[in-house]
Amino acid sequence: MRLRNLVRPVSLLVLALGLAAPALAADPVFPPSSRFGFDPPSDMVSSKRFSGLERLEGGATVSVVELPANAFADLETNFTDANLKAQGFIVSSRQAIKVAGDVDAVLFTGEQPAVEAAGTPAIKKWMLLVGDPTVTGIIIAQATPDAETEETMKRLLTGIHIRPALTLEQQVAALPFRIGNDAGFRPVRVLAGNSVLLTQGTKDEMLGLEQPILVLAQAVQPPPATEQRDAFARAALYSNQTMKDFVIERAQSYRQNGVDWHEIVARALDTASGTPVVISQTIRFAPDGYLRAVGVVKAEKREGVLAKFREVVDSVQLR
C-alpha cells in the first residue's frame, strides 16, 4: 500500500480554516455516510465540500477518510516520521491510545510548515489513525495559528464516535441530491458522501465494462465562468485515466429549466482492456457548485443507453 496515495488526497481535502471557542453539541455529528462522528463546537458543521467538518467562517477543518479494516496495520507501520514529513506533516509527537471504548488508535501531533514563497503560515495539524475491527479511519484536523488550543483539538479527535456500517439505502438517502427516475439503473456504491455509482444489470463488480455504469457527483465549489465551461468540461473528461484515445462526437452548452448545462459525448478506449466505449458527460452548473454525471457503455451497446443516462441526469434534484 503506497503511503503517498493515502495521505496526499487527505492533505488536498483539508483547508486552513478556523475554530471558535468550544461549545459541545448534545449529539454526535456524523458527516453524511461516514462511520465516524464527533462532538464539535456549535459553529462547526458537516462540510459540503469534503467528508468531514468545517467552521464556515474559517479557521479549522476535520477531514475523514475511511478504508478497509485491514489497512490499519500497514498504515501504522508506514506512518513513520520520515514518510509523513515527505507529505508535509512534521510530527512532534505520537501516542498509542484507545478511542470509542476499546478501539486501537494512534494520535499524531505536529504542523504543516510555513511556505514563505507562498506567504502561508505554519498550520497546526493533528492526525488520528483508527483501527476499528470493521473499518480503518484517517482523521486529520488542522487549525490556523492561535485559532484553537491543543487540548481542544485533541479532545475533538479522541472523543470520536464509531457507528455501525450504513446500508446502501441509508448512504443513498444521505446524498446531497435525489434521483427522481432511475431509468433501470441501480446504485452499487456511494463514495465520499457526495457521489454514487450506478449500473444497469445484476452484477455489482464489473470487469471489462460488462454493464453500463453511471457516476453522479456533486461538487460544492465556485463553477467556472460561462466562457470557460467548455474548456473545463473537456479537461474533466480527459482527466479520466481509465480511458484513452478520446474522440469527441459532440460538445455543447445549453440552458434547460433555467439552469446552465454542458454535455459531451465521446468515443474512447478502456485503458485496461482496449475495449471501445462511449462516454457521456453532463455537467449541471449552479451558483455555488455543479453536478457532474459520467456514463460509460461499450460502444457496441450504446443504442438506447445514452438516452437512459440522460433520463437519470435530468431527474436529479439537489437537496
Coordinates of C-alpha atoms in Angstrom, one line a residue:
M1 CA 0.0 0.0 0.0
R2 CA 1.6 3.3 -1.1
L3 CA 1.6 6.0 1.6
R4 CA 1.5 8.8 -0.9
N5 CA -1.8 7.5 -2.4
L6 CA -3.4 7.5 1.1
V7 CA -2.1 10.7 2.6
R8 CA -2.0 13.2 -0.3
P9 CA -5.8 13.1 -1.1
V10 CA -6.4 13.8 2.6
S11 CA -4.0 16.8 2.5
L12 CA -5.7 18.2 -0.5
L13 CA -9.1 18.0 1.2
V14 CA -8.1 19.7 4.4
L15 CA -8.0 23.5 4.2
A16 CA -6.7 26.0 6.7
L17 CA -9.8 27.4 8.3
G18 CA -10.6 28.5 11.9
L19 CA -12.3 27.3 15.1
A20 CA -14.1 29.3 17.8
A21 CA -14.4 28.7 21.5
P22 CA -15.8 25.2 22.1
A23 CA -19.5 24.6 22.8
L24 CA -20.1 20.9 22.5
A25 CA -23.2 19.7 20.7
A26 CA -25.6 17.4 22.5
D27 CA -25.5 14.7 19.9
P28 CA -22.6 13.4 17.8
V29 CA -22.3 14.9 14.3
F30 CA -21.7 12.3 11.6
P31 CA -20.7 13.6 8.2
P32 CA -23.0 12.2 5.5
S33 CA -22.4 8.4 5.1
S34 CA -19.4 8.5 7.5
R35 CA -18.9 5.8 10.2
F36 CA -17.1 8.4 12.3
G37 CA -18.8 11.1 14.3
F38 CA -17.7 14.0 16.5
D39 CA -18.7 16.3 19.3
P40 CA -17.7 19.6 17.6
P41 CA -18.1 23.2 18.7
S42 CA -21.5 24.5 17.9
D43 CA -20.2 26.6 15.0
M44 CA -18.6 23.6 13.2
V45 CA -20.8 21.8 10.7
S46 CA -20.6 18.9 8.2
S47 CA -18.7 20.1 5.2
K48 CA -20.4 20.2 1.8
R49 CA -17.0 20.2 0.1
F50 CA -15.4 17.1 1.6
S51 CA -16.1 14.3 4.1
G52 CA -15.6 16.0 7.5
L53 CA -16.3 19.1 9.4
E54 CA -15.5 22.8 8.9
R55 CA -16.2 26.1 10.5
L56 CA -17.8 28.1 7.8
E57 CA -16.3 31.4 9.0
G58 CA -12.9 29.9 8.6
G59 CA -10.1 28.7 10.9
A60 CA -10.2 24.8 11.2
T61 CA -11.3 21.6 9.5
V62 CA -11.5 18.0 10.3
S63 CA -11.4 15.6 7.3
V64 CA -12.3 11.9 7.3
V65 CA -11.1 9.1 5.1
E66 CA -12.4 5.5 5.6
L67 CA -10.5 2.4 4.5
P68 CA -11.0 -1.3 4.9
A69 CA -10.3 -2.7 8.4
N70 CA -7.1 -4.5 7.3
A71 CA -5.5 -1.2 6.2
F72 CA -4.7 -0.2 9.8
A73 CA -1.7 -2.4 10.4
D74 CA 0.0 -1.3 7.1
L75 CA -0.7 2.4 7.8
E76 CA 0.6 2.2 11.4
T77 CA 3.8 0.7 10.1
N78 CA 4.2 3.1 7.2
F79 CA 3.2 6.3 9.0
T80 CA 6.8 7.0 10.1
D81 CA 8.1 10.5 10.9
A82 CA 10.1 10.5 7.7
N83 CA 7.2 9.4 5.4
L84 CA 4.8 11.9 7.0
K85 CA 7.4 14.7 6.6
A86 CA 7.7 13.9 2.9
Q87 CA 3.9 14.6 2.8
G88 CA 4.3 17.9 4.5
F89 CA 3.4 16.8 8.1
I90 CA 6.2 17.4 10.7
V91 CA 5.4 15.1 13.6
S92 CA 6.2 16.4 17.0
S93 CA 4.6 13.5 19.0
R94 CA 2.7 10.3 18.5
Q95 CA 0.7 8.3 21.1
A96 CA -1.0 4.9 21.1
I97 CA -4.4 5.4 22.6
K98 CA -7.9 3.8 22.9
V99 CA -11.0 5.6 21.5
A100 CA -14.7 4.8 21.4
G101 CA -14.3 2.4 24.3
D102 CA -11.6 -0.1 23.4
V103 CA -10.6 0.7 19.8
D104 CA -6.9 1.0 19.0
A105 CA -5.8 4.3 17.6
V106 CA -2.6 6.4 17.2
L107 CA -2.7 10.2 17.7
F108 CA -0.1 12.3 15.8
T109 CA 0.5 15.9 16.7
G110 CA 2.6 18.3 14.6
E111 CA 2.5 21.0 12.0
Q112 CA 2.5 21.8 8.3
P113 CA 5.5 24.1 7.8
A114 CA 5.1 27.6 6.5
V115 CA 5.8 28.2 2.9
E116 CA 7.5 31.6 2.7
A117 CA 7.4 31.9 -1.1
A118 CA 3.6 31.5 -1.0
G119 CA 3.2 33.6 2.1
T120 CA 1.4 30.8 4.0
P121 CA 2.0 30.4 7.8
A122 CA 2.7 27.2 9.6
I123 CA -0.5 25.2 10.3
K124 CA -1.2 23.1 13.4
K125 CA -2.1 19.6 12.5
W126 CA -3.4 16.5 14.3
M127 CA -4.0 13.1 12.8
L128 CA -5.9 10.2 14.4
L129 CA -5.4 6.7 12.8
V130 CA -8.2 4.5 14.0
G131 CA -8.2 0.7 13.8
D132 CA -11.7 -0.5 14.5
P133 CA -12.3 -4.2 13.7
T134 CA -14.7 -3.2 10.9
V135 CA -13.1 0.0 9.5
T136 CA -9.9 2.0 9.4
G137 CA -10.1 5.7 9.7
I138 CA -7.7 8.5 9.0
I139 CA -8.9 11.7 10.7
I140 CA -7.0 14.9 10.1
A141 CA -7.6 18.2 11.9
Q142 CA -6.0 21.5 11.0
A143 CA -6.1 24.9 12.5
T144 CA -4.5 28.2 11.7
P145 CA -2.1 29.7 14.3
D146 CA -3.8 30.7 17.5
A147 CA -7.2 29.6 16.2
E148 CA -7.6 26.9 18.9
T149 CA -5.8 25.2 21.7
E150 CA -4.0 21.9 21.5
E151 CA -6.3 20.5 24.3
T152 CA -9.5 21.3 22.4
M153 CA -8.4 19.8 19.1
K154 CA -7.1 16.6 20.8
R155 CA -10.4 16.3 22.7
L156 CA -12.3 16.7 19.4
L157 CA -10.4 13.8 17.8
T158 CA -10.0 11.5 20.8
G159 CA -13.8 11.8 21.6
I160 CA -14.6 10.2 18.2
H161 CA -17.7 8.1 17.9
I162 CA -18.0 5.0 15.6
R163 CA -21.3 3.8 14.3
P164 CA -22.2 0.6 12.5
A165 CA -21.9 0.5 8.8
L166 CA -24.7 2.2 7.0
T167 CA -26.8 0.3 4.5
L168 CA -26.5 1.3 0.9
E169 CA -30.1 2.7 1.1
Q170 CA -29.0 4.9 4.0
Q171 CA -26.0 6.1 2.2
V172 CA -28.0 7.0 -0.9
A173 CA -30.6 8.8 1.3
A174 CA -27.7 10.9 2.7
L175 CA -26.5 12.1 -0.7
P176 CA -26.8 15.9 -1.3
F177 CA -29.1 15.1 -4.3
R178 CA -32.1 12.8 -5.0
I179 CA -32.6 10.7 -8.2
G180 CA -36.2 11.0 -9.3
N181 CA -36.0 8.5 -12.2
D182 CA -33.5 5.6 -12.1
A183 CA -34.4 4.6 -15.7
G184 CA -33.5 1.0 -14.9
F185 CA -30.2 1.8 -13.2
R186 CA -29.5 0.9 -9.5
P187 CA -26.9 2.2 -7.0
V188 CA -23.9 0.0 -6.3
R189 CA -21.7 2.2 -4.2
V190 CA -21.7 5.6 -2.5
L191 CA -18.3 7.5 -2.5
A192 CA -17.2 10.3 -0.1
G193 CA -20.8 11.1 0.8
N194 CA -21.3 13.1 -2.3
S195 CA -21.2 10.7 -5.3
V196 CA -22.9 7.5 -6.3
L197 CA -22.0 4.7 -8.8
L198 CA -25.0 3.2 -10.6
T199 CA -25.2 0.3 -13.1
Q200 CA -27.7 -1.4 -15.3
G201 CA -27.5 -5.1 -14.7
T202 CA -27.3 -7.7 -11.9
K203 CA -23.5 -7.6 -11.2
D204 CA -22.0 -5.4 -8.5
E205 CA -18.4 -5.9 -9.6
M206 CA -18.0 -5.2 -13.3
L207 CA -14.9 -6.3 -15.2
G208 CA -14.3 -5.0 -18.7
L209 CA -17.4 -2.8 -18.5
E210 CA -19.7 -5.7 -18.8
Q211 CA -22.6 -3.4 -17.8
P212 CA -23.2 0.3 -18.4
I213 CA -22.1 2.5 -15.4
L214 CA -23.1 6.0 -14.4
V215 CA -21.4 8.1 -11.7
L216 CA -23.2 11.2 -10.3
A217 CA -21.1 13.5 -8.1
Q218 CA -22.0 16.8 -6.5
A219 CA -19.2 19.4 -6.1
V220 CA -19.6 22.5 -3.9
Q221 CA -17.1 25.0 -5.2
P222 CA -17.3 28.0 -7.5
P223 CA -18.1 26.9 -11.0
P224 CA -16.1 28.3 -13.9
A225 CA -17.2 31.4 -15.7
T226 CA -19.5 30.8 -18.7
E227 CA -16.8 31.4 -21.3
Q228 CA -14.5 28.8 -19.5
R229 CA -17.1 26.0 -19.2
D230 CA -16.3 24.2 -22.4
A231 CA -12.6 24.0 -21.6
F232 CA -13.5 23.0 -18.1
A233 CA -15.7 20.1 -19.3
R234 CA -13.1 18.9 -21.7
A235 CA -10.4 18.9 -19.1
A236 CA -12.6 17.0 -16.7
L237 CA -13.3 14.4 -19.4
Y238 CA -9.6 13.9 -20.3
S239 CA -8.7 13.6 -16.6
N240 CA -10.3 10.1 -16.5
Q241 CA -7.2 7.9 -16.5
T242 CA -9.2 4.7 -17.0
M243 CA -9.9 5.8 -20.6
K244 CA -7.6 6.9 -23.5
D245 CA -7.7 8.0 -27.1
F246 CA -10.7 10.3 -26.7
V247 CA -12.6 11.4 -29.8
I248 CA -15.4 13.9 -29.1
E249 CA -18.5 13.4 -31.2
R250 CA -20.3 16.4 -29.8
A251 CA -19.8 19.1 -27.1
Q252 CA -22.4 21.7 -26.4
S253 CA -23.6 24.2 -23.8
Y254 CA -27.3 24.7 -23.3
R255 CA -29.9 26.1 -20.9
Q256 CA -32.7 23.9 -19.6
N257 CA -35.3 24.9 -17.0
G258 CA -33.4 28.0 -16.1
V259 CA -30.2 26.1 -15.5
D260 CA -26.9 26.1 -17.5
W261 CA -25.7 22.7 -18.7
H262 CA -22.8 21.3 -20.7
E263 CA -22.8 17.9 -22.4
I264 CA -20.1 15.9 -24.2
V265 CA -20.5 12.6 -26.0
A266 CA -17.2 10.9 -26.9
R267 CA -15.6 7.7 -28.0
A268 CA -12.6 6.2 -26.3
L269 CA -10.8 3.0 -25.4
D270 CA -10.9 1.4 -22.0
T271 CA -7.2 1.6 -20.9
A272 CA -7.1 -1.8 -19.2
S273 CA -8.8 -3.9 -21.9
G274 CA -8.7 -1.7 -25.0
T275 CA -12.4 -2.1 -25.4
P276 CA -14.1 0.6 -27.4
V277 CA -16.5 2.6 -25.3
V278 CA -18.8 5.6 -25.5
I279 CA -18.7 8.2 -22.7
S280 CA -21.5 10.7 -21.9
Q281 CA -20.5 13.5 -19.6
T282 CA -23.1 16.0 -18.4
I283 CA -22.4 18.9 -16.0
R284 CA -25.2 21.0 -14.5
F285 CA -24.0 24.3 -13.1
A286 CA -25.3 26.2 -10.1
P287 CA -24.2 29.4 -8.5
D288 CA -22.3 27.6 -5.7
G289 CA -21.2 24.4 -7.4
Y290 CA -22.1 21.8 -10.1
L291 CA -23.3 18.3 -10.6
R292 CA -21.2 16.1 -12.9
A293 CA -22.5 12.9 -14.4
V294 CA -20.3 10.5 -16.3
G295 CA -21.8 7.4 -18.1
V296 CA -19.8 4.7 -19.8
V297 CA -21.0 1.9 -22.0
K298 CA -19.4 -0.4 -24.5
A299 CA -19.6 1.1 -28.0
E300 CA -21.5 -1.9 -29.3
K301 CA -24.2 -1.4 -26.7
R302 CA -24.6 2.3 -26.9
E303 CA -28.0 2.2 -28.6
G304 CA -30.6 3.5 -26.2
V305 CA -28.3 3.6 -23.2
L306 CA -27.2 7.2 -23.8
A307 CA -30.8 8.3 -23.6
K308 CA -31.2 6.4 -20.3
F309 CA -28.2 8.2 -18.9
R310 CA -29.9 11.4 -19.8
E311 CA -33.2 10.4 -18.2
V312 CA -31.4 9.8 -14.9
V313 CA -29.4 13.0 -15.0
D314 CA -32.5 15.1 -15.9
S315 CA -34.4 13.7 -12.9
V316 CA -31.7 14.6 -10.3
Q317 CA -32.9 17.2 -7.7
L318 CA -30.5 18.9 -5.4
R319 CA -31.4 18.8 -1.7

